[in-house]
Coordinates of C-alpha atoms in Angstrom, one line a residue:
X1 CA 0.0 0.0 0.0
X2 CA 1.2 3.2 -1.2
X3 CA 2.6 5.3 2.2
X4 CA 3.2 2.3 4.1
X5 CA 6.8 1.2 2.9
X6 CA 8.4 0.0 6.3
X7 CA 6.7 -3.0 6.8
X8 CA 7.3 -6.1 4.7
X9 CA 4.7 -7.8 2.6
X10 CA 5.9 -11.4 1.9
X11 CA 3.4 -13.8 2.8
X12 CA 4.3 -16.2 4.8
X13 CA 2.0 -19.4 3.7
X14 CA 1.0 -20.9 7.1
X15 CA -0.5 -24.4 7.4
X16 CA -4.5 -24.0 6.5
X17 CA -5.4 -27.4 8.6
X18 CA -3.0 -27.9 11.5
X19 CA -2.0 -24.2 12.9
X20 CA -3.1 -25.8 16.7
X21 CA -2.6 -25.3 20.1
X22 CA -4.1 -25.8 23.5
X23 CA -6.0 -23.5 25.3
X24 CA -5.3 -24.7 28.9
X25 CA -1.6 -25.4 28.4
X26 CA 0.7 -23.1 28.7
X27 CA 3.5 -22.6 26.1
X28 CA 2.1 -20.7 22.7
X29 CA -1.5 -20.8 21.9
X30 CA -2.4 -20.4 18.5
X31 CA -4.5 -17.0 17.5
X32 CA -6.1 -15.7 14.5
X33 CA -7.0 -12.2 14.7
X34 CA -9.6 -11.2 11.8
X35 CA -9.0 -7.8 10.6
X36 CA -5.9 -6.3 9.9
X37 CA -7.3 -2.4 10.8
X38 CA -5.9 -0.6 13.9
X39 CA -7.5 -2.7 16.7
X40 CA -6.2 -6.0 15.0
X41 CA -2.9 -4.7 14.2
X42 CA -2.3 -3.9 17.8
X43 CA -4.0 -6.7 19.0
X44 CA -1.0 -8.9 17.4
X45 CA 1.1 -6.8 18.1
X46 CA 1.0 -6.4 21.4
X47 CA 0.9 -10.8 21.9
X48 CA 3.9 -10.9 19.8
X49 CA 5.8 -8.1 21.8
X50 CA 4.8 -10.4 24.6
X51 CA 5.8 -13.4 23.4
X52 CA 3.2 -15.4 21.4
X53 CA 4.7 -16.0 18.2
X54 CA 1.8 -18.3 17.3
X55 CA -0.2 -15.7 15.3
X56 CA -1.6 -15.3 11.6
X57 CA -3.9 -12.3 10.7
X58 CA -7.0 -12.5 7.9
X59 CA -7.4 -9.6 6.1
X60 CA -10.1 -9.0 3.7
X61 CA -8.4 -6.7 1.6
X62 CA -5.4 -6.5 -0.3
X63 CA -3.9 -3.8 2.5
X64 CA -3.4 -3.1 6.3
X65 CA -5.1 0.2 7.6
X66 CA -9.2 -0.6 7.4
X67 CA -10.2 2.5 8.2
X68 CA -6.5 4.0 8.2
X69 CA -6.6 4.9 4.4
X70 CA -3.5 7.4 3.6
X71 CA -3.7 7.6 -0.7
X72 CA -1.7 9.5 -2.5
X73 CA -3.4 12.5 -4.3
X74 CA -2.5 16.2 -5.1
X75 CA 0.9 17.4 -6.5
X76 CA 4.1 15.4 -6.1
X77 CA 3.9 13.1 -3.1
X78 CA 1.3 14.5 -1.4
X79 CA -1.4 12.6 0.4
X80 CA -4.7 12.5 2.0
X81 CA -7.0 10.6 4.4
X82 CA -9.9 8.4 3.1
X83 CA -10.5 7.8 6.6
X84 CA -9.2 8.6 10.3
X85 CA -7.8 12.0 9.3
X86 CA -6.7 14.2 12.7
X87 CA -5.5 13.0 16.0
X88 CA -8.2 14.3 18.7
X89 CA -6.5 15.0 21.8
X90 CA -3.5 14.4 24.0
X91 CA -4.3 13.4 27.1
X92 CA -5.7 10.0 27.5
X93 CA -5.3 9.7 23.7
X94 CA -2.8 6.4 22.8
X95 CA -2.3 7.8 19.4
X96 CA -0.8 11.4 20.5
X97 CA 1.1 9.1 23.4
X98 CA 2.8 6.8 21.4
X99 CA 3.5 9.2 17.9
X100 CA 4.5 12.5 20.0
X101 CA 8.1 11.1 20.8
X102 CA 8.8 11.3 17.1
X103 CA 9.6 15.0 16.4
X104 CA 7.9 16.6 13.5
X105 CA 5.3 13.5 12.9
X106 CA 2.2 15.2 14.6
X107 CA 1.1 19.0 14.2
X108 CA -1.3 21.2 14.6
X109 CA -3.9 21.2 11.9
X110 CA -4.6 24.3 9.9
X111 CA -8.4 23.5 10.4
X112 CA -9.0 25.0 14.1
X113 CA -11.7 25.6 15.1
X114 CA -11.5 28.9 16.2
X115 CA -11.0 29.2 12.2
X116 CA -14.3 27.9 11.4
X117 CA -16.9 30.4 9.2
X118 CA -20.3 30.0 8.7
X119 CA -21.4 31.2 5.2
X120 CA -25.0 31.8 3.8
X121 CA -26.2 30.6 0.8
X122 CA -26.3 34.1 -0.5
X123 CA -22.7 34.1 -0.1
X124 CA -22.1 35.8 2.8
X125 CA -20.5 35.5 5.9
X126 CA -21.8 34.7 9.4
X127 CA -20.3 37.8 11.0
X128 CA -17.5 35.8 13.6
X129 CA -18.4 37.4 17.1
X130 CA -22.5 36.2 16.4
X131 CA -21.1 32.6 14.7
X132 CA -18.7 32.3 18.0
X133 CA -21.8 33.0 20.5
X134 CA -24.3 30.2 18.6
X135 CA -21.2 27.9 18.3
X136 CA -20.6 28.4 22.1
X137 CA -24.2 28.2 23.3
X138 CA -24.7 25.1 21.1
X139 CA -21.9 23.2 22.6
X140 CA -22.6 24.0 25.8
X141 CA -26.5 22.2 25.3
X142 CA -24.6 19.1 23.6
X143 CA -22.7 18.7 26.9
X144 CA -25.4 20.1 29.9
X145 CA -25.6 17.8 32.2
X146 CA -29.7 18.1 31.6
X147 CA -28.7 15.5 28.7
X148 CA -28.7 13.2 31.7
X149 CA -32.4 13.0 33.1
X150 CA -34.2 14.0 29.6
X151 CA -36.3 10.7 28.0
X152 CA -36.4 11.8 24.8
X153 CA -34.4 12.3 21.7
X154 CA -31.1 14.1 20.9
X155 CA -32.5 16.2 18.4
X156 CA -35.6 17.3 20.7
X157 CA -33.8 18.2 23.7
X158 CA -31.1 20.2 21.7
X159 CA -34.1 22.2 20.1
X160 CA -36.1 22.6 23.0
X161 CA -32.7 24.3 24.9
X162 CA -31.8 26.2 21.9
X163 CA -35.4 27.9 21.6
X164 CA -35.5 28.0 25.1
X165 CA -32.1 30.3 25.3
X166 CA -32.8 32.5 22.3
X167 CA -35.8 33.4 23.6
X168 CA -35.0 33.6 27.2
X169 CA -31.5 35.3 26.9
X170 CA -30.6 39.1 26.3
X171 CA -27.5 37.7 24.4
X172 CA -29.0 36.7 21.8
X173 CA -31.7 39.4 20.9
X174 CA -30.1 40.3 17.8
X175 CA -30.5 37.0 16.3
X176 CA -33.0 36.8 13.8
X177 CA -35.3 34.1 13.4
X178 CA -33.7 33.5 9.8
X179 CA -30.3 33.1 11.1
X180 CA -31.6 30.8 13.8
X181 CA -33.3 28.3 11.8
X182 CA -30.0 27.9 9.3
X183 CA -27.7 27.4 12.4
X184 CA -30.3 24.7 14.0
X185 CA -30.0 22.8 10.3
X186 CA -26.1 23.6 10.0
X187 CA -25.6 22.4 13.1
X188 CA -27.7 19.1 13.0
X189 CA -26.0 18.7 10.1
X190 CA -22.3 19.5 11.9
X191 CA -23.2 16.6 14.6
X192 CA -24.3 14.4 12.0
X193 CA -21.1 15.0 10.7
X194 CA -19.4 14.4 14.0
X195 CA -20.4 11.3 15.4
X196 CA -21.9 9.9 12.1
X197 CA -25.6 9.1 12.4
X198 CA -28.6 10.0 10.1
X199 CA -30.6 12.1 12.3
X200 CA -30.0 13.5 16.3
X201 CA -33.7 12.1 16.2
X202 CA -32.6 8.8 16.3
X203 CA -29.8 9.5 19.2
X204 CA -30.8 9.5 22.8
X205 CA -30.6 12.2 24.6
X206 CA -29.1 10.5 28.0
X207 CA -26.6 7.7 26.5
X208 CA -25.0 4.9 28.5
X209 CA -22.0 5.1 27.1
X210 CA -20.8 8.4 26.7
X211 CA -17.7 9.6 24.7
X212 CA -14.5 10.9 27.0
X213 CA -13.2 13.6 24.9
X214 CA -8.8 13.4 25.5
X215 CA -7.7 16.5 26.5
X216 CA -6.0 18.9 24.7
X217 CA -5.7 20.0 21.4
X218 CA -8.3 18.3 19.0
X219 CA -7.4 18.9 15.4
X220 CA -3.8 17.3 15.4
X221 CA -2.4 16.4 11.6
X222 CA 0.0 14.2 10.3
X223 CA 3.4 15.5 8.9
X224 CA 5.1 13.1 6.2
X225 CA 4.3 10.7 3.4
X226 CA 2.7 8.0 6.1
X227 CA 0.2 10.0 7.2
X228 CA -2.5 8.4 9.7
X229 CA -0.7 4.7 8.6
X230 CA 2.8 5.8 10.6
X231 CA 0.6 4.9 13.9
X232 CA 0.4 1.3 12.4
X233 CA 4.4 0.8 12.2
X234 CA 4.8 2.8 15.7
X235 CA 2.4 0.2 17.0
X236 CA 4.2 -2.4 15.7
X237 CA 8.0 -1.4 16.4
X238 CA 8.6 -0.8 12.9
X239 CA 8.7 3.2 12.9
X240 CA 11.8 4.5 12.1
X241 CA 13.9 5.5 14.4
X242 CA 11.9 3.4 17.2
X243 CA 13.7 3.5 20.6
X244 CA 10.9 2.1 22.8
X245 CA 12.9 -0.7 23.7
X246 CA 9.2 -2.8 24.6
X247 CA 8.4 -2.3 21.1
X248 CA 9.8 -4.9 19.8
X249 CA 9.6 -4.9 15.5
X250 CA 6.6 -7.5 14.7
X251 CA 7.0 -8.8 11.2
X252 CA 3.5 -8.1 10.2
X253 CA 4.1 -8.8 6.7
X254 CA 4.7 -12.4 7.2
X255 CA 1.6 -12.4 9.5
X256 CA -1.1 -11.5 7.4
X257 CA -2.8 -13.5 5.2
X258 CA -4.7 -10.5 2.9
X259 CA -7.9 -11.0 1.0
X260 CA -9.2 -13.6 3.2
X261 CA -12.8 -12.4 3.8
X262 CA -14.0 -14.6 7.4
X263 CA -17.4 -16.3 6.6
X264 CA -17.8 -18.4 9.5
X265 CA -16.2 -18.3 13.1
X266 CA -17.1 -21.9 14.9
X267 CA -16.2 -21.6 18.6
X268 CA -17.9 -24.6 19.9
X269 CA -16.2 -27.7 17.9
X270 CA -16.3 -31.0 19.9
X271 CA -12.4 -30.7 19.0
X272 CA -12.4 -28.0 22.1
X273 CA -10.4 -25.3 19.5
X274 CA -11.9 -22.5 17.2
X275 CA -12.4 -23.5 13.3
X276 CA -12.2 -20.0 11.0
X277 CA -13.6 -20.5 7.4
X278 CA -12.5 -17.8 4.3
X279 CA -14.8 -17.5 1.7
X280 CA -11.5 -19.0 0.0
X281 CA -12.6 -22.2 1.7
X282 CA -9.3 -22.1 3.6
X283 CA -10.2 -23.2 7.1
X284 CA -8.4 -22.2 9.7
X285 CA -7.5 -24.0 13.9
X286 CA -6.7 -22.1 16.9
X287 CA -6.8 -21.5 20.3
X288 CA -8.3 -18.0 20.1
X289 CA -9.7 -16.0 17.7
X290 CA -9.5 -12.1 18.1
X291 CA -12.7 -10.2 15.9
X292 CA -11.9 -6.9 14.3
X293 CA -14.1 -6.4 11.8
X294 CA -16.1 -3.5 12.1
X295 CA -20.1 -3.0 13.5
X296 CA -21.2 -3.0 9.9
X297 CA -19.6 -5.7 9.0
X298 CA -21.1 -7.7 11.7
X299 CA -25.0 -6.2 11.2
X300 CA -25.0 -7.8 8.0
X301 CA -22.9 -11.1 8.7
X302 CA -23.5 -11.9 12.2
X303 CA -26.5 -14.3 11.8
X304 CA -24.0 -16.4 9.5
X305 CA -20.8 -15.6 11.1
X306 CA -20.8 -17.6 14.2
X307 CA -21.6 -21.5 14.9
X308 CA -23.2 -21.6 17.3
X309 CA -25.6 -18.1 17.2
X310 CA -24.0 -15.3 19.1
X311 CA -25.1 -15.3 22.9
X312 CA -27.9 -12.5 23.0
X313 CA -25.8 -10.6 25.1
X314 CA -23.5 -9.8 21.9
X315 CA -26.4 -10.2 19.3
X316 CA -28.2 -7.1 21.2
X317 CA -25.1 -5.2 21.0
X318 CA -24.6 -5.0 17.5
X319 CA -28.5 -4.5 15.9
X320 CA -28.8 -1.8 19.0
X321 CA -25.5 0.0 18.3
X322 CA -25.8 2.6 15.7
X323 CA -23.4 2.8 12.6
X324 CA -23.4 5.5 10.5
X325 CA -21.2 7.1 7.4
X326 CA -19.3 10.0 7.2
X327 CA -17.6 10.5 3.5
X328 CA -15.5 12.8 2.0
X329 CA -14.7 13.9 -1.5
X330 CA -10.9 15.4 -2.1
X331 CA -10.7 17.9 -5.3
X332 CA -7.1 18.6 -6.7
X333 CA -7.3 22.1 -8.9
X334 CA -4.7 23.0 -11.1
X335 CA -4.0 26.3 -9.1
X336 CA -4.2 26.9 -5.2
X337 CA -7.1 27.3 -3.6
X338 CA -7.8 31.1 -3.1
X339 CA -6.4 33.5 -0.4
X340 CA -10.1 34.6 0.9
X341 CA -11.4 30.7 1.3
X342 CA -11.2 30.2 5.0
X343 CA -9.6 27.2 6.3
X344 CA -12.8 25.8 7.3
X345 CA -16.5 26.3 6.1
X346 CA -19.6 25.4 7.2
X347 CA -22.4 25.9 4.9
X348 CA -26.2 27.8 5.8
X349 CA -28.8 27.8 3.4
X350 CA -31.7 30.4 2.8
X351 CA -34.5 28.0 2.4
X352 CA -35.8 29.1 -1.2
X353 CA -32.0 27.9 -2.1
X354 CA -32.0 25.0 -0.4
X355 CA -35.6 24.2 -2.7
X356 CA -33.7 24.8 -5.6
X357 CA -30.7 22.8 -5.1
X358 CA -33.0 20.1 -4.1
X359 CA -35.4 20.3 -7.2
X360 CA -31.7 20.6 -9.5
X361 CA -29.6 17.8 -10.7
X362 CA -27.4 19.1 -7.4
X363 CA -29.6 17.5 -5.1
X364 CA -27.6 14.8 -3.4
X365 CA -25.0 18.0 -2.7
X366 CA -27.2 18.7 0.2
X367 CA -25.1 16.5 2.1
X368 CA -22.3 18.5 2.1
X369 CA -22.3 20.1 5.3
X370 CA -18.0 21.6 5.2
X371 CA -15.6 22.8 2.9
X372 CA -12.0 22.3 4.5
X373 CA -8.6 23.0 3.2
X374 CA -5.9 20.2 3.9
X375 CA -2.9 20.2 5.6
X376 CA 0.5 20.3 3.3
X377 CA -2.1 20.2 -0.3
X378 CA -2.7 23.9 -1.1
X379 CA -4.6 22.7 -4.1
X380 CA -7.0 20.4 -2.5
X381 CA -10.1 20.8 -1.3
X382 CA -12.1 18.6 1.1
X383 CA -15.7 18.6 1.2
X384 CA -17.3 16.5 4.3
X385 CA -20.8 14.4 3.2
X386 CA -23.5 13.2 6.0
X387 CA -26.3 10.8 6.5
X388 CA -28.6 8.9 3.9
X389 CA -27.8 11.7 0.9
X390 CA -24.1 11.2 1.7
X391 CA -24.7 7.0 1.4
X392 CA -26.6 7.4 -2.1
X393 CA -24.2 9.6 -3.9
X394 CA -21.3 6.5 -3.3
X395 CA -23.2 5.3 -6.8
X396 CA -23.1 8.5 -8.9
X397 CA -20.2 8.9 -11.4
X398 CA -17.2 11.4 -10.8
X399 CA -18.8 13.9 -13.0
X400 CA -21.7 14.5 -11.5
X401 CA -19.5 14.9 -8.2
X402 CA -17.5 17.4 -9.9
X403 CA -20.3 19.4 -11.3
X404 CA -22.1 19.2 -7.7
X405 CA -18.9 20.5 -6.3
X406 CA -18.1 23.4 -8.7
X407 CA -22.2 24.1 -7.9
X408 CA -21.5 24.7 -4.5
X409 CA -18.7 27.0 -4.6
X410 CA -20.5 29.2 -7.3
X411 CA -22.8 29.8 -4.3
X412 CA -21.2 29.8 -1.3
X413 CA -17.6 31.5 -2.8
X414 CA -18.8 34.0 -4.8
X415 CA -16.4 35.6 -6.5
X416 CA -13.6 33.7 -5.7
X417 CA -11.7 32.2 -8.6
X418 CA -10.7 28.9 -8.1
X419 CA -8.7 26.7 -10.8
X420 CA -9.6 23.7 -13.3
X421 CA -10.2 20.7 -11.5
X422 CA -7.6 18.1 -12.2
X423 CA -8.9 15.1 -10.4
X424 CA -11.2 13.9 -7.6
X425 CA -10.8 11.5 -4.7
X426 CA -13.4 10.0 -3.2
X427 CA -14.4 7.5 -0.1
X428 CA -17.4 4.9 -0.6
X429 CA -17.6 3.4 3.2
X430 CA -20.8 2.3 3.1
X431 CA -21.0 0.8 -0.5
X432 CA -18.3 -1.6 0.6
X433 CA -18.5 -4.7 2.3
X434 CA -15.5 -4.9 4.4
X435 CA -16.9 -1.5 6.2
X436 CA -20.3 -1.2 5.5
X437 CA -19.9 2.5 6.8
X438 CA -17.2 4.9 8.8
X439 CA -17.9 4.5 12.6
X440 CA -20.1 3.8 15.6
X441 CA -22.2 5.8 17.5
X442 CA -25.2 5.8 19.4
X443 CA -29.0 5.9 19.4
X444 CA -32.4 5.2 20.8
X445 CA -32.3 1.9 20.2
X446 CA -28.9 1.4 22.4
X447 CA -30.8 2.8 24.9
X448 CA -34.3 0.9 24.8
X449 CA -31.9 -2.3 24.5
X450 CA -29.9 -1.4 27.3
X451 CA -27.1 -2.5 25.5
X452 CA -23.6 -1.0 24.7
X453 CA -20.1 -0.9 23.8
X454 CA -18.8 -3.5 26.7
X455 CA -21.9 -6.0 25.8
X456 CA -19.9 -6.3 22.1
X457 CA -16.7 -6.7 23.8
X458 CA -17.9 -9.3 25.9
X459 CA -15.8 -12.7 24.8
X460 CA -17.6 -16.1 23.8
X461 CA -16.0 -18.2 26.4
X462 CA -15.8 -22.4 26.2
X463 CA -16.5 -25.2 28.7
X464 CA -13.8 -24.0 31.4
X465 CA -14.8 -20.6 31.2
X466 CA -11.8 -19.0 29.0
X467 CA -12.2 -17.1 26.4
X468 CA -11.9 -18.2 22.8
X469 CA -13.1 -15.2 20.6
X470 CA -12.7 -12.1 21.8
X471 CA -13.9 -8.9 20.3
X472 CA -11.9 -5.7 19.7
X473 CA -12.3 -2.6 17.4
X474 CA -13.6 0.7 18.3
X475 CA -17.4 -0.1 18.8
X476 CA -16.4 -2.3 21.4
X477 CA -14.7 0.6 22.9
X478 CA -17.4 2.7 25.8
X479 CA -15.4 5.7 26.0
X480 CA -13.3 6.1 23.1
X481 CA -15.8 5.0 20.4
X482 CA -15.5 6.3 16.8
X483 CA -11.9 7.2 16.7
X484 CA -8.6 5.2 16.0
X485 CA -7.1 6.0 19.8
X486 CA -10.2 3.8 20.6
X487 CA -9.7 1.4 18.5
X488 CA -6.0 0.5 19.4
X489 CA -6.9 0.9 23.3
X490 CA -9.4 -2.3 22.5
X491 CA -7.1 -4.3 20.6
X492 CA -5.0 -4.0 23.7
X493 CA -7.3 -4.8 25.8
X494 CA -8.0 -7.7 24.5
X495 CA -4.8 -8.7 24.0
X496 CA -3.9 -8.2 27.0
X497 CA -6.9 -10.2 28.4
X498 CA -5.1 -13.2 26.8
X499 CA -1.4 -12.4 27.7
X500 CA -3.3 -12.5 31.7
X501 CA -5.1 -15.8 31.2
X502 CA -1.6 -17.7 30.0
X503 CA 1.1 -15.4 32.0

């Protein structure tokens, strides 16, 4: 994979019948971890730093990263991020941890928020000390602690408060009721955005498990050619330059097995070991069996995935855990983008424009929600899709992409001349069966199940009460959910969980 030199890729061929071990004894088990995205990469890792040796990875693909997906695209080497894009946060964050002792890799990203603009669909400006003031009030009714005791929805708590303080508060008596409705849509549209659901409708109001934001700086981007995939060779040993003496280099290329898509996971064999099936028809023995793959992935597989059914405990977890799509859509122009573009821009519509683009060939650009530049590619532009319009234009050609694009800009930068477009790059999460969508989040049906992330993490155990598969990946993760630092904590975890029932 393009960006991702360090790490070897010769196969290593390992036995299809007869890669066995023995789940009580002690020595090296043998473990299959199924995914070879962020959680699974330092899942194996981590066993192989500690010793077990015994390890093969199935991939799906033909590359590591699953929702790491650097790509080359712009001018001379330059890259950008299908996927997990910034590092959010410092403190508490195992991604900042482990890539800030490399000078240079991490940075902050020219897309602050303080930077942020709202512009109207007539093309002009939010003026920045009223945009600041709605911004501020609305985050602080996304994180009131009111969240807590309310029954109801997301989306009708956040209106209720927001009507509530424009009406009640002197602050905001300049705000007209125009402005007010386009900042409720814009930013339903911005938390859409954020944590990747259809509708705050659908999202509870009080949630179970509730995201720990890390502190510190939250729009951290990646210096050099690696981009978000250096995290994957740090975790593994194989950065450059690695001094962490406990990091020992894992050979990850002669782990993985690539474009091996898991069909069934049989954890109950009278043998007493785990059979994995490929749709290859390889079949696979172990000891344990480590599942990466994400939430979507398991909505539409699960009922065919594991022999015997999944305990109801795990089965609840994933058809009650929301999973959602974010996508973006990169365009290179032949000539920078222009001075007067803001770094970041979020878009408000006038609702007679919002009609129009609806009733136009344009319509599926209603879910573009931001315009952001990107770090290191002067050229390229980033627009940011949400919810079911996002999902449906994965199918439509490049073209009409373009011409949606272009569209956009005419309205919402007028006057601003911005070059020929030279390419586009787009991602497609939901269209494709290894993902089945971006990340997980949380909804009303989490809540009315009483389920959450530590009811998917919850391992299917055998006879004497050990664990045989275990499930990692950032769904499974209840604080951390939806981001890559999550995803690594779990494939610790579970790791580790293993490493404490042998050692």
């Amino acid at each position: 994979m393009a960006g991702y030199p360090t790490l070897a890729f010769s196969i290593c061929w390992l036995f299809v019948i007869g890669f066995v071990g023995s789940v009580s004894g002690a020595g090296n088990p043998s473990i299959i971890v199924v995914g070879a995205g962020a959680a699974g990469i330092s899942a194996a890792s981590r066993l192989y730093q500690n010793g077990f040796k015994n390890i093969i990875i199935l991939e799906a693909s033909p590359r590591l990263g699953g929702r790491i997906r650097t790509t080359p695209f712009g001018s001379g080497s330059g890259i950008v991020e299908l996927g997990a894009q910034w590092c959010h946060g410092e403190q508490g964050n195992v991604v900042y941890q482990l890539a800030k002792v490399y000078p240079g890799l991490l940075k902050s990203s020219i897309i602050a928020d303080e930077d942020a603009v709202l512009i109207r669909s007539s093309g002009v400006q939010v003026p920045g000390a009223v945009a600041e003031r709605l911004q501020t009030m609305a985050e602080e009714i996304i994180e009131s602690d009111a969240r807590d005791t309310f029954s109801g929805s997301l989306g009708e708590f956040f209106t209720q408060q927001y009507w509530k303080r424009l009406q009640t508060d002197p602050a905001f008596k300049d705000i007209s009721r125009e402005l007010a409705e386009q900042f409720l849509v814009y930013y339903h549209n911005y938390e859409r955005g954020y944590t990747a659901y259809d509708s705050w409708y659908d999202v509870a109001a009080a949630e179970s498990d509730s995201y720990v934001e890390p502190a510190g700086n939250q729009d951290i981007a990646w210096n050099g050619k690696r981009g978000f995939t250096a995290i994957l060779d740090i975790v593994s040993g194989n950065y450059p330059g690695n001094t962490n003496k406990s990091l020992t280099p894992v050979p990850i290329g002669s782990l993985v097995k690539f474009n091996n898509f898991v069909s069934n996971i049989n954890w109950m064999s009278p043998e007493g070991d785990v059979f994995v099936t490929t749709q290859n028809g390889d079949r696979y023995q172990a000891d344990h069996v480590i599942v990466t793959v994400s939430l979507g992935v398991l909505k539409e597989n699960y009922r065919t995935m594991f022999t015997p059914a999944l305990p109801s405990v795990n089965q609840n977890a994933i058809t009650g855990l929301y999973f959602g799509t974010v996508n973006k859509i990169f365009v290179y122009f032949d000539a920078p983008i222009p001075e007067d573009f803001p770094n970041t821009v979020h878009l408000l519509w006038y609702k007679p424009d919002l009609q129009a683009l609806r009733l136009s060939e344009h319509a599926w650009a209603e879910a573009i929600s931001t315009f952001f530049r990107i770090d290191n590619q002067p050229n390229v532009l980033m627009a940011w899709m949400n919810g079911a319009e996002g999902r449906k234009a994965e199918y439509l050609r490049d073209a009409p992409i373009k011409s949606g694009i272009l569209h956009l800009l005419k309205i919402f930068a007028k006057n601003m001349q911005f070059g020929n477009v030279l390419s586009i790059l787009r991602s497609k999460w939901s269209s494709d069966r290894l993902f089945r969508g971006s990340y997980s989040s949380r909804s009303m049906a989490t809540e009315n199940q009483e389920t959450g992330a530590q009811f998917l993490a919850t391992p299917l155990k055998n006879a004497l009460s050990e664990p045989v598969v275990l499930f990692a990946g950032e769904a499974t993760n209840r604080v951390h959910y939806s981001t890559v630092h999550g995803a690594i904590d779990s494939g610790f975890r579970e790791a580790n969980r293993l490493i404490r029932l042998y050692k």
